[in-house]
Tab-separated table of C-alpha atoms in Angstrom:
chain	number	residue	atom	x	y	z
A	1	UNK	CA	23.279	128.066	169.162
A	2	UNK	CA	22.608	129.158	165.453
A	3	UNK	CA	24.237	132.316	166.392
A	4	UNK	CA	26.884	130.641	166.985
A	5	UNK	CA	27.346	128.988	163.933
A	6	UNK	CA	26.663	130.966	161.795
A	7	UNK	CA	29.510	133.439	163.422
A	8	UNK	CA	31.763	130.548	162.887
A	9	UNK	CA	30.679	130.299	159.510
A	10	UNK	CA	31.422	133.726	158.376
A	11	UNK	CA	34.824	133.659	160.376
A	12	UNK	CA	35.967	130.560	158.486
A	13	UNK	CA	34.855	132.558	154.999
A	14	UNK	CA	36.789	135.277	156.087
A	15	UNK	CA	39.754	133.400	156.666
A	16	UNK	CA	39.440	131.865	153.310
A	17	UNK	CA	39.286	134.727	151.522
A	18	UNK	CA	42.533	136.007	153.027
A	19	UNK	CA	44.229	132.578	152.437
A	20	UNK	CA	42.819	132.848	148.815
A	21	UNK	CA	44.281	137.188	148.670
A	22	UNK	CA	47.265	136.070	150.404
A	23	UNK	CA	47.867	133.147	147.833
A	24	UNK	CA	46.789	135.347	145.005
A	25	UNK	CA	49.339	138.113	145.925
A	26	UNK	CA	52.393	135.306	146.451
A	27	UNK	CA	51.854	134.160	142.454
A	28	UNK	CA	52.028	137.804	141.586
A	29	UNK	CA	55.061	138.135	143.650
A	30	UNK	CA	56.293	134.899	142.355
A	31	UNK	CA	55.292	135.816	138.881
A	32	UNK	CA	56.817	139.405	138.928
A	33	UNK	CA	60.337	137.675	140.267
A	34	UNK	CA	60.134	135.530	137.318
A	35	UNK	CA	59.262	138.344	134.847
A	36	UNK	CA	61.652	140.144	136.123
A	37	UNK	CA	64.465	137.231	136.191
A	38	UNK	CA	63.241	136.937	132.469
A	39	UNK	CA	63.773	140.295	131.479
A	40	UNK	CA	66.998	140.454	133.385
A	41	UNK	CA	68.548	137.323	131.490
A	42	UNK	CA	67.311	138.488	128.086
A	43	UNK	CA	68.942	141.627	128.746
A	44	UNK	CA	71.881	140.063	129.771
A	45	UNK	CA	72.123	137.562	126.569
A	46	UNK	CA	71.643	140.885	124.720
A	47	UNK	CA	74.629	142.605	126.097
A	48	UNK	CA	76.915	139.410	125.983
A	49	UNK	CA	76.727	139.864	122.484
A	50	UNK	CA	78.099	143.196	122.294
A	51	UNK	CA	81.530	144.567	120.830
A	52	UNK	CA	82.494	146.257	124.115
A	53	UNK	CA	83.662	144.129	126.341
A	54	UNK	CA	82.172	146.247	129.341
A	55	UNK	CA	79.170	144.714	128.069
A	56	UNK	CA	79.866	141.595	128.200
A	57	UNK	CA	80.917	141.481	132.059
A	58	UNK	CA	78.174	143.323	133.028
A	59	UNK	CA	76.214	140.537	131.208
A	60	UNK	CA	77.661	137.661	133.388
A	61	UNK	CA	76.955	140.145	136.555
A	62	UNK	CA	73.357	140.244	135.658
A	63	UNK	CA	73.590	136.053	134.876
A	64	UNK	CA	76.418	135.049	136.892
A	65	UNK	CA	75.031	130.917	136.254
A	66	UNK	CA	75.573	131.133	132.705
A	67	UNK	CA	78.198	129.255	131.428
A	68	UNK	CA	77.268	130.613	127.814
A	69	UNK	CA	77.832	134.136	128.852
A	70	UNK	CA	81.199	133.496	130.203
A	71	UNK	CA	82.254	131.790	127.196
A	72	UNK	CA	81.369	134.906	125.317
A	73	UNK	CA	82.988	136.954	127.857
A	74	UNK	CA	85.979	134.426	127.307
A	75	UNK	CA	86.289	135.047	123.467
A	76	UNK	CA	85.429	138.650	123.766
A	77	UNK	CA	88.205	139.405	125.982
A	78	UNK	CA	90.753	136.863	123.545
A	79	UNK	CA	90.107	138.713	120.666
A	80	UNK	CA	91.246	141.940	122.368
A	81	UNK	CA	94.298	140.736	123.812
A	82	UNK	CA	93.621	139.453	127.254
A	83	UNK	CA	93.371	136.582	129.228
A	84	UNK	CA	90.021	134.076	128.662
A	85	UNK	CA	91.545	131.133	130.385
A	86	UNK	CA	89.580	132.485	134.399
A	87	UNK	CA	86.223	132.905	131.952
A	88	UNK	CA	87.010	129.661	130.202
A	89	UNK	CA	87.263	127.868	133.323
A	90	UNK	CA	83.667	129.309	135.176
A	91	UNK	CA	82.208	128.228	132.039
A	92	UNK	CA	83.500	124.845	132.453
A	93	UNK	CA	82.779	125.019	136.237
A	94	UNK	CA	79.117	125.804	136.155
A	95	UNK	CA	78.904	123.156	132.974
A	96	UNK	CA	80.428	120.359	133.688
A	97	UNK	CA	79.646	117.558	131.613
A	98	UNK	CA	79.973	119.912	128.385
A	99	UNK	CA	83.305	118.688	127.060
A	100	UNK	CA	83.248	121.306	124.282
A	101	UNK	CA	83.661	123.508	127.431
A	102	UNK	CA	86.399	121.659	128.902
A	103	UNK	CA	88.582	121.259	124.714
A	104	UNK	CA	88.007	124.819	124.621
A	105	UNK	CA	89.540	125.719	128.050
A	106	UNK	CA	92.092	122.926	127.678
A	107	UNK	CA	93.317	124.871	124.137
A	108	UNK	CA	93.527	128.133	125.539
A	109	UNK	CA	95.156	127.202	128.411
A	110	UNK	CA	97.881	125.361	126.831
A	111	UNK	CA	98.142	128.393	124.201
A	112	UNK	CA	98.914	130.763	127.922
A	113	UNK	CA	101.333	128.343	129.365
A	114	UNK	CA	99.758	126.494	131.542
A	115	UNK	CA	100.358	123.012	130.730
A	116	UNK	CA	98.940	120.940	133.870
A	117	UNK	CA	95.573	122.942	133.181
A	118	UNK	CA	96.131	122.163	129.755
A	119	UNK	CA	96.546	118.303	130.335
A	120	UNK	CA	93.310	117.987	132.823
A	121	UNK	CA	90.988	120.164	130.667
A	122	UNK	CA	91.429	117.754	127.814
A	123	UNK	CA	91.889	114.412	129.248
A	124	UNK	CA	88.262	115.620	131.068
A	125	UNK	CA	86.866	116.571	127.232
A	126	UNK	CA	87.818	112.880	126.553
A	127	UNK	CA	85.866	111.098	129.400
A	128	UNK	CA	82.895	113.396	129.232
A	129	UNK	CA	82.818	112.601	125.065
A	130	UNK	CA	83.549	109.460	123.327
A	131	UNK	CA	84.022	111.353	120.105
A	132	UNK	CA	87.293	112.153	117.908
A	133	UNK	CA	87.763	115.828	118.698
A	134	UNK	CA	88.813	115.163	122.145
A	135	UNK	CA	91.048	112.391	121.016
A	136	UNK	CA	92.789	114.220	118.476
A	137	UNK	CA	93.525	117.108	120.703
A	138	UNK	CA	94.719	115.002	122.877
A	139	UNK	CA	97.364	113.778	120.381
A	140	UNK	CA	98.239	117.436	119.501
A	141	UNK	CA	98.714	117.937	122.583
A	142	UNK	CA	100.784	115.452	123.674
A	143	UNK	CA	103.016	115.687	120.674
A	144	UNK	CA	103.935	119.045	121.165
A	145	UNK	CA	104.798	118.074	124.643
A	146	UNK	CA	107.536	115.197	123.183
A	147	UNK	CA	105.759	112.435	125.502
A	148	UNK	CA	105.748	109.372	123.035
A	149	UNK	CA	103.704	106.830	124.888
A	150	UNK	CA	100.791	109.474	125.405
A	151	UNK	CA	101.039	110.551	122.017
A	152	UNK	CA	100.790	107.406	120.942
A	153	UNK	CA	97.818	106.014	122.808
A	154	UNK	CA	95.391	109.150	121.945
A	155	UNK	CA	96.913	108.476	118.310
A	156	UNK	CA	95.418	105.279	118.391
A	157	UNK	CA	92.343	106.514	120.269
A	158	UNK	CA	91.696	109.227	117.758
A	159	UNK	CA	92.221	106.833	115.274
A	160	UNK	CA	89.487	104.670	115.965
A	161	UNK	CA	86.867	107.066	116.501
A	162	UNK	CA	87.991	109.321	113.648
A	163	UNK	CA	85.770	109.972	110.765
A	164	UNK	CA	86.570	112.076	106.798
A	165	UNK	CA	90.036	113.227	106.767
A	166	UNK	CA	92.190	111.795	108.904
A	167	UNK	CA	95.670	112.991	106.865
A	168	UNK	CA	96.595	115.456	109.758
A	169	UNK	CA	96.854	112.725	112.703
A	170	UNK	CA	98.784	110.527	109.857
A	171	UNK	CA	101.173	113.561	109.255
A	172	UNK	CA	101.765	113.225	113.373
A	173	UNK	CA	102.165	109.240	113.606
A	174	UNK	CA	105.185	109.890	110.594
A	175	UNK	CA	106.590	112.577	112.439
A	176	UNK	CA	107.581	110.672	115.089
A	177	UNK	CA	107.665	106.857	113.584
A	178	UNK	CA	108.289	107.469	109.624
A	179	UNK	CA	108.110	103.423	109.274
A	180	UNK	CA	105.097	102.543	107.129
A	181	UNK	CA	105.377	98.838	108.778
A	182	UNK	CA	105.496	99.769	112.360
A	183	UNK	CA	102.466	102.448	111.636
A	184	UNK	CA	100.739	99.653	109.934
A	185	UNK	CA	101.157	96.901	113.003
A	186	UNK	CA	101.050	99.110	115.984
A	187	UNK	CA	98.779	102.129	115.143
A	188	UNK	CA	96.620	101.964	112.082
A	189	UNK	CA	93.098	100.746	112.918
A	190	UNK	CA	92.552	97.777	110.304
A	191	UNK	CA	89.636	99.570	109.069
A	192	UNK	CA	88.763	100.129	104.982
A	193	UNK	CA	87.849	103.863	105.627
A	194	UNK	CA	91.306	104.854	107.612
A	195	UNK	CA	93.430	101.999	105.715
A	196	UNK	CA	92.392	103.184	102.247
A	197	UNK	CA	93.307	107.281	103.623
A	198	UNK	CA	97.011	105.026	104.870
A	199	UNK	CA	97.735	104.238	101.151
A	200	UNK	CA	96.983	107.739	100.056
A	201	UNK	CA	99.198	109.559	102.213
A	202	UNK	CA	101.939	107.020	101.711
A	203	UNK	CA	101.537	107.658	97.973
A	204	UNK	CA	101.146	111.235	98.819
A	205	UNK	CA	104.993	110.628	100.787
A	206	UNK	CA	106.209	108.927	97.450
A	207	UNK	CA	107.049	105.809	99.958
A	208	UNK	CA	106.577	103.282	97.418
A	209	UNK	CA	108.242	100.182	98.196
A	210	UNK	CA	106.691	100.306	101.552
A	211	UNK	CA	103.193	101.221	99.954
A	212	UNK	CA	103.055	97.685	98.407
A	213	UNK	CA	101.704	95.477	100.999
A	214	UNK	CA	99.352	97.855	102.241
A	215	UNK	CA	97.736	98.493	98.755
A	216	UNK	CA	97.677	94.512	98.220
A	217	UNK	CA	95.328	94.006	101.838
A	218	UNK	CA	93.144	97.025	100.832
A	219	UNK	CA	92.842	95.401	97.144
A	220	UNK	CA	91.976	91.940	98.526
A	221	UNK	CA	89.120	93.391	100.549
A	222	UNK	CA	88.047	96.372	98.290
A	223	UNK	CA	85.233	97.674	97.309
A	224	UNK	CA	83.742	100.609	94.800
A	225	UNK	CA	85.008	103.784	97.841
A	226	UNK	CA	88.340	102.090	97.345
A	227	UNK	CA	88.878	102.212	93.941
A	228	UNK	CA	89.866	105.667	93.186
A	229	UNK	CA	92.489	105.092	95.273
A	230	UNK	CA	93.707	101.452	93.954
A	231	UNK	CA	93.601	102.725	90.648
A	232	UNK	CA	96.128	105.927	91.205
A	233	UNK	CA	98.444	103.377	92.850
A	234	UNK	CA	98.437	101.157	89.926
A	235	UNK	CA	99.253	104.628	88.039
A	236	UNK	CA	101.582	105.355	90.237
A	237	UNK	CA	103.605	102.355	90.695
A	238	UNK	CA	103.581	101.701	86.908
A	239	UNK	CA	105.615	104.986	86.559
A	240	UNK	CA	107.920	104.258	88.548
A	241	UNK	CA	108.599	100.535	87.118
A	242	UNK	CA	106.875	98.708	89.982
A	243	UNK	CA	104.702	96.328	87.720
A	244	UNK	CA	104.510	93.483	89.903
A	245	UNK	CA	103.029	95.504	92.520
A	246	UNK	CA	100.962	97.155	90.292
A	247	UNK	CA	99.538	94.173	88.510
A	248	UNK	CA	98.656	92.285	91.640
A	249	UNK	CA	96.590	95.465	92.589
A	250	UNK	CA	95.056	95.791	89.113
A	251	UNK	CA	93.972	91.767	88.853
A	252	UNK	CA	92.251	92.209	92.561
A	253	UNK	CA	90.323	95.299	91.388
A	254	UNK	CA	89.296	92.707	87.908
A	255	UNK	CA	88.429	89.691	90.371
A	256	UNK	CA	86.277	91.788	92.192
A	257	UNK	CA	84.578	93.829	89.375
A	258	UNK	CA	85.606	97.012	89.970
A	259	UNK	CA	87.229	97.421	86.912
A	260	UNK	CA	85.467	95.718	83.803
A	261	UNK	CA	87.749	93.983	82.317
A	262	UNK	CA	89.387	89.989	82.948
A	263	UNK	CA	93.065	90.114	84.788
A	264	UNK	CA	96.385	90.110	83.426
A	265	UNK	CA	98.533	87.004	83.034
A	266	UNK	CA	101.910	88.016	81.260
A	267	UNK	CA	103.057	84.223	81.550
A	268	UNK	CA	100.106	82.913	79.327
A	269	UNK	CA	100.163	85.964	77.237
A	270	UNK	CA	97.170	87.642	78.566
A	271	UNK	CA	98.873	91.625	79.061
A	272	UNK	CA	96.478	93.831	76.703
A	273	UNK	CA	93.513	95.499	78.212
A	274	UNK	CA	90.603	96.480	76.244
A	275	UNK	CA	91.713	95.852	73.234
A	276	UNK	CA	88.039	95.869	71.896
A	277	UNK	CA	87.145	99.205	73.448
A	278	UNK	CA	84.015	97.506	74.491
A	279	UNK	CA	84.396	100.009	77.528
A	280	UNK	CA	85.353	103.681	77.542
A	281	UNK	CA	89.052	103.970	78.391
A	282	UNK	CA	89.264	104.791	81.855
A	283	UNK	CA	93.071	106.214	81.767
A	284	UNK	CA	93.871	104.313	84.869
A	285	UNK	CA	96.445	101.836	86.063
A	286	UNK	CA	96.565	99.538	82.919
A	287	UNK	CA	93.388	100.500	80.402
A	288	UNK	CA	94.199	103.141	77.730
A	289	UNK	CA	95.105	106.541	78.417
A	290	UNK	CA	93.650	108.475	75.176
A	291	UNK	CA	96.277	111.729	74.702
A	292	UNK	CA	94.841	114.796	72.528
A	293	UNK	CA	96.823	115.944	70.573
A	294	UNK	CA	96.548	119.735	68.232
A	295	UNK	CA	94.647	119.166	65.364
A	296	UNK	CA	93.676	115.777	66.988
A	297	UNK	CA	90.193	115.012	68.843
A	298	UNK	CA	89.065	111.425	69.979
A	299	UNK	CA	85.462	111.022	69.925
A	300	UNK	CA	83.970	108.710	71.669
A	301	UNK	CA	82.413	105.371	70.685
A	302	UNK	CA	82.048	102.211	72.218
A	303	UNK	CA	83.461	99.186	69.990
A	304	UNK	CA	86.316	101.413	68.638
A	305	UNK	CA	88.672	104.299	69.202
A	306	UNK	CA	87.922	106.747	66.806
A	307	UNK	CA	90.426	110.161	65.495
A	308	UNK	CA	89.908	112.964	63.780
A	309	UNK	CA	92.307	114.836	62.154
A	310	UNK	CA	92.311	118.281	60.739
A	311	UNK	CA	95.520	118.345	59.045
A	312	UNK	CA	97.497	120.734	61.338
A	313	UNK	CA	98.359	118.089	64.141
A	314	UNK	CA	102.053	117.370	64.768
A	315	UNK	CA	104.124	115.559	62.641
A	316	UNK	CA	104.472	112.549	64.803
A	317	UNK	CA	102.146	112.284	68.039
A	318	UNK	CA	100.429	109.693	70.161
A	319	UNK	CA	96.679	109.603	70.245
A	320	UNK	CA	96.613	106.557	72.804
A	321	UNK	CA	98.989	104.290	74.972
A	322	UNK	CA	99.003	101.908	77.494
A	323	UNK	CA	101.294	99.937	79.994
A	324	UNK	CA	101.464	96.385	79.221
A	325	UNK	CA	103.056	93.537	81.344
A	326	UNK	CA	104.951	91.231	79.321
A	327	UNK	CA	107.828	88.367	79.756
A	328	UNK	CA	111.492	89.908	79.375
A	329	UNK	CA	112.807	88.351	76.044
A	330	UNK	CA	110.026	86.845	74.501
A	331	UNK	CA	108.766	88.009	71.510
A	332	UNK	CA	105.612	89.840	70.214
A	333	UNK	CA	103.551	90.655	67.876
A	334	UNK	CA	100.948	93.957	68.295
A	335	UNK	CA	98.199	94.281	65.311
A	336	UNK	CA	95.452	96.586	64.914
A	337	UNK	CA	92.458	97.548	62.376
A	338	UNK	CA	92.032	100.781	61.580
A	339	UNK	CA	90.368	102.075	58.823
A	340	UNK	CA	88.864	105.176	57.589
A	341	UNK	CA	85.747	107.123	58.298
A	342	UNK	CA	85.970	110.411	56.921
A	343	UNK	CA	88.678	111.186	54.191
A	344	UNK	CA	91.001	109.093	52.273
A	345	UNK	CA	92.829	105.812	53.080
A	346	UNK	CA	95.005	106.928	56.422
A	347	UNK	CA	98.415	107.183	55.941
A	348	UNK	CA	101.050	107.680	58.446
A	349	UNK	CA	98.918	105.469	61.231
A	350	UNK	CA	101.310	102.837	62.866
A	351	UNK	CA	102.418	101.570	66.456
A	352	UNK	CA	105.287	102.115	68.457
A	353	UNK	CA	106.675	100.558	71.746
A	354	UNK	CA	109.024	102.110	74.477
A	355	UNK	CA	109.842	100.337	78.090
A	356	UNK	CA	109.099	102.403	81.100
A	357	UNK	CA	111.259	105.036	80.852
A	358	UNK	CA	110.291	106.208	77.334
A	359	UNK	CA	113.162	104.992	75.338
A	360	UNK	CA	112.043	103.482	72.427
A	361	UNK	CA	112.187	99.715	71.651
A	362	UNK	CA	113.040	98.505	67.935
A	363	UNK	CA	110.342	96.636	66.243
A	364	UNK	CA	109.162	95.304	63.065
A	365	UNK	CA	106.438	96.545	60.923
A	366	UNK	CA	104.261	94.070	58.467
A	367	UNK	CA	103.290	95.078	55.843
A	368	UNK	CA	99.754	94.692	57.120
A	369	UNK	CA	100.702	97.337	59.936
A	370	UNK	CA	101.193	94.930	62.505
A	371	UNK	CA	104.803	95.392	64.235
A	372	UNK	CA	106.910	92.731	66.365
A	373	UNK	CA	109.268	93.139	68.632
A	374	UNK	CA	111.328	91.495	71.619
A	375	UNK	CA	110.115	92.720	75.360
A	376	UNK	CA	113.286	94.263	77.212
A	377	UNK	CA	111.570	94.261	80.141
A	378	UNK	CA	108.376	92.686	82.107
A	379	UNK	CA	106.921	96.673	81.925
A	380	UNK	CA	106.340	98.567	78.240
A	381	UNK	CA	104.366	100.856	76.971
A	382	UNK	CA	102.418	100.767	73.143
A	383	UNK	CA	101.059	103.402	72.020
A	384	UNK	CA	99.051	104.261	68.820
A	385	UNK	CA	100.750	107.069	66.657
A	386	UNK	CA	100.479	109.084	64.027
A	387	UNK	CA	104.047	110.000	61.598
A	388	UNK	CA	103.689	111.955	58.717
A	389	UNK	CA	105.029	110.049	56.085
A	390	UNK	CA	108.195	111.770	53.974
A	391	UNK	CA	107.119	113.791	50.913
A	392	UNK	CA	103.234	113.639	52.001
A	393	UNK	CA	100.844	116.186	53.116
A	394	UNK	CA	99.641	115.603	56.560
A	395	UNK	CA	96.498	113.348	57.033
A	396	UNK	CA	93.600	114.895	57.001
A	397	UNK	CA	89.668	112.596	58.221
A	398	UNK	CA	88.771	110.421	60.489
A	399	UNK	CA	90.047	107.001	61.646
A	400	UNK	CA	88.065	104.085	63.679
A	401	UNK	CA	90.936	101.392	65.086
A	402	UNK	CA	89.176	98.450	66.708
A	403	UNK	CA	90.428	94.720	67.414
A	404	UNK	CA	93.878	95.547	69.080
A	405	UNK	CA	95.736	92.613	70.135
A	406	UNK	CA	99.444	91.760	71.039
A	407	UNK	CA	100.300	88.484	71.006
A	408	UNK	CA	103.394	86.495	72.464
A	409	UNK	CA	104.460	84.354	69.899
A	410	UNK	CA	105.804	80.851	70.634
């Protein structure tokens, strides 16, 4: 009986130990298949990468699972002329929630003609990603195909998710609908990011009656990304004569402190900004725009507007303007201190005052160097000049001009 068992004992060893080889030799063989499946997809990343495009579909041979490798393979054989649309679309096959996959193969394959693989690679790209690239190519898409109502759905979708520069899907939406009012209802996203980009590209279009509304909303509501914006539209409109459009933007952007200065009110005879130079001319919509001249520099200084003259400027220049709105046949008076710095009593210093257009409007000078004049339109300009008086030398220091004011008189 112990015999027995102990026979049985050693057979069940034995048959452990082969179990335990047999095991051992299975992770080896398991391990080896792995090395070896290791080695072979290394290799084959390595040749995917290659110039020679024998390479590269020997690569997806070795790795035939790879989407990666048959995207190479895709833009490999592209760049030499052929046909990546059949690698394009394994990639997307053995990847399928990639969309980048599916935009890619959806590009390509409109590029060779095939427009229905075209359409279902990209409208995939859009379910698998929420984002604006899909959207956008979407609209490309359909726009070259002439299909309005598609066109204008992934407008608006690509619209809403869209992010930075949105100018190029703006360029499309004119292209087929060049009405600033009908963009504004039925495809601009009310948002401050892509309405603020809408007034830019209008102004960019030189549509400015229709820009007016638009800039208004986006003034009500703005804020310190806006301004840049609001402020070359107030430029802008003011060149072109539009001063009620430009005032109403130019109060908003003074109610809600992004400019520094109190708003305009031509009927109570509020139309001179900054006549203190308490702040640095800005040379935006109605502040001062200071205008070097030769021989002219303006330092700056805060409390005046100072300039320095070597003696060689221009007989008769402008060293500073600005638009003012004003009441159409009422009469004003503009007055200034100036006074010098550096050199002797300035001569030659006065004021002058043209409307819009730069045709000069006849005024009255003081004798205390004010001038008055009657407004021939609600828009003018005044500007601070220089004339070399007859039979003088030119002027020669510096001149500090502070306490500007035009009043309407009564």
């Amino acid at each position: 009986m112990t015999r027995d068992t102990s026979l049985r004992t050693r057979s069940r060893r034995r048959a452990a130990s082969a179990a335990r080889l047999l095991l051992g030799c299975g992770i080896l063989i398991l391990l080896g298949l792995a090395a070896s499946r290791t080695v072979r997809l290394a290799y084959a990343d390595h040749l995917s990468r290659s110039p020679r495009l024998p390479d590269r579909v020997r690569a997806v041979r070795l790795a035939p699972d790879s989407a990666t490798l048959y995207t190479r393979l895709a833009i490999q054989r592209e760049e030499l002329g052929g046909d990546p649309v059949p690698d394009l679309q394994r990639a997307a096959e053995l990847d399928p929630a990639n969309a980048e996959r599916y935009l890619r193969l959806g590009g390509r394959a409109e590029l060779a003609g095939d427009a229905a693989l075209a359409e279902r690679s990209l409208l995939r790209a859009a379910v698998l990603s929420r984002l604006y690239q899909p959207r956008f190519s979407l609209a490309g898409y359909y726009f070259r195909r002439e299909n309005a109502d598609m066109f204008h759905k992934w407008l608006v979708e690509a619209l809403r998710a869209a992010y930075g520069d949105v100018a190029p899907l703006l360029e499309l939406g004119w292209r087929t609908q060049p009405d600033a009012a009908e963009l504004w209802r039925s495809t601009i996203p009310h948002t401050p990011e892509i309405e603020r980009q809408f007034l830019i590209f209008l102004m960019d279009k030189r549509q400015a009656p229709a820009a007016a509304p638009f800039a208004i909303d986006v003034a009500a509501h703005a804020t310190a990304e806006d301004r840049p914006a609001l402020i070359r539209y107030c430029g802008w409109r003011l060149f072109e004569n539009g001063a009620a459009d430009a005032l109403a933007v130019w109060n908003a952007l003074c109610s809600r402190n992004l400019v520094p200065y109190h708003g305009l009110d031509p009927p109570g005879g509020i139309s001179l900004t900054n006549g203190d130079f308490d702040r640095a001319p800005t040379g935006g919509g109605f502040d001062w725009r200071l205008q070097p001249q030769p021989g002219v520099t303006l330092p700056e200084r805060r409390g005046e507007l100072r300039a320095a003259f070597t003696g060689e400027q221009p007989e008769f220049c402008a060293m500073a303007w600005q638009f003012v709105p004003v009441m159409p046949g009422r009469r004003y008076r503009l007055r200034g201190d100036w006074r010098p710095i550096e050199g002797d009593s300035p001569s030659g210093l006065g004021w002058a005052v043209y409307d819009w257009a730069n045709h000069p409007v006849i005024a009255e000078e003081a004798p205390d160097g004010s001038i008055a004049f009657t407004a021939s339109a609600d828009l003018l300009r005044l500007a601070w000049v220089y004339r070399r008086p007859v039979g003088s030398v030119r002027f020669e220091g510096v001149v500090s001009l502070r306490n500007v004011r035009l009043e309407m008189e009564k």
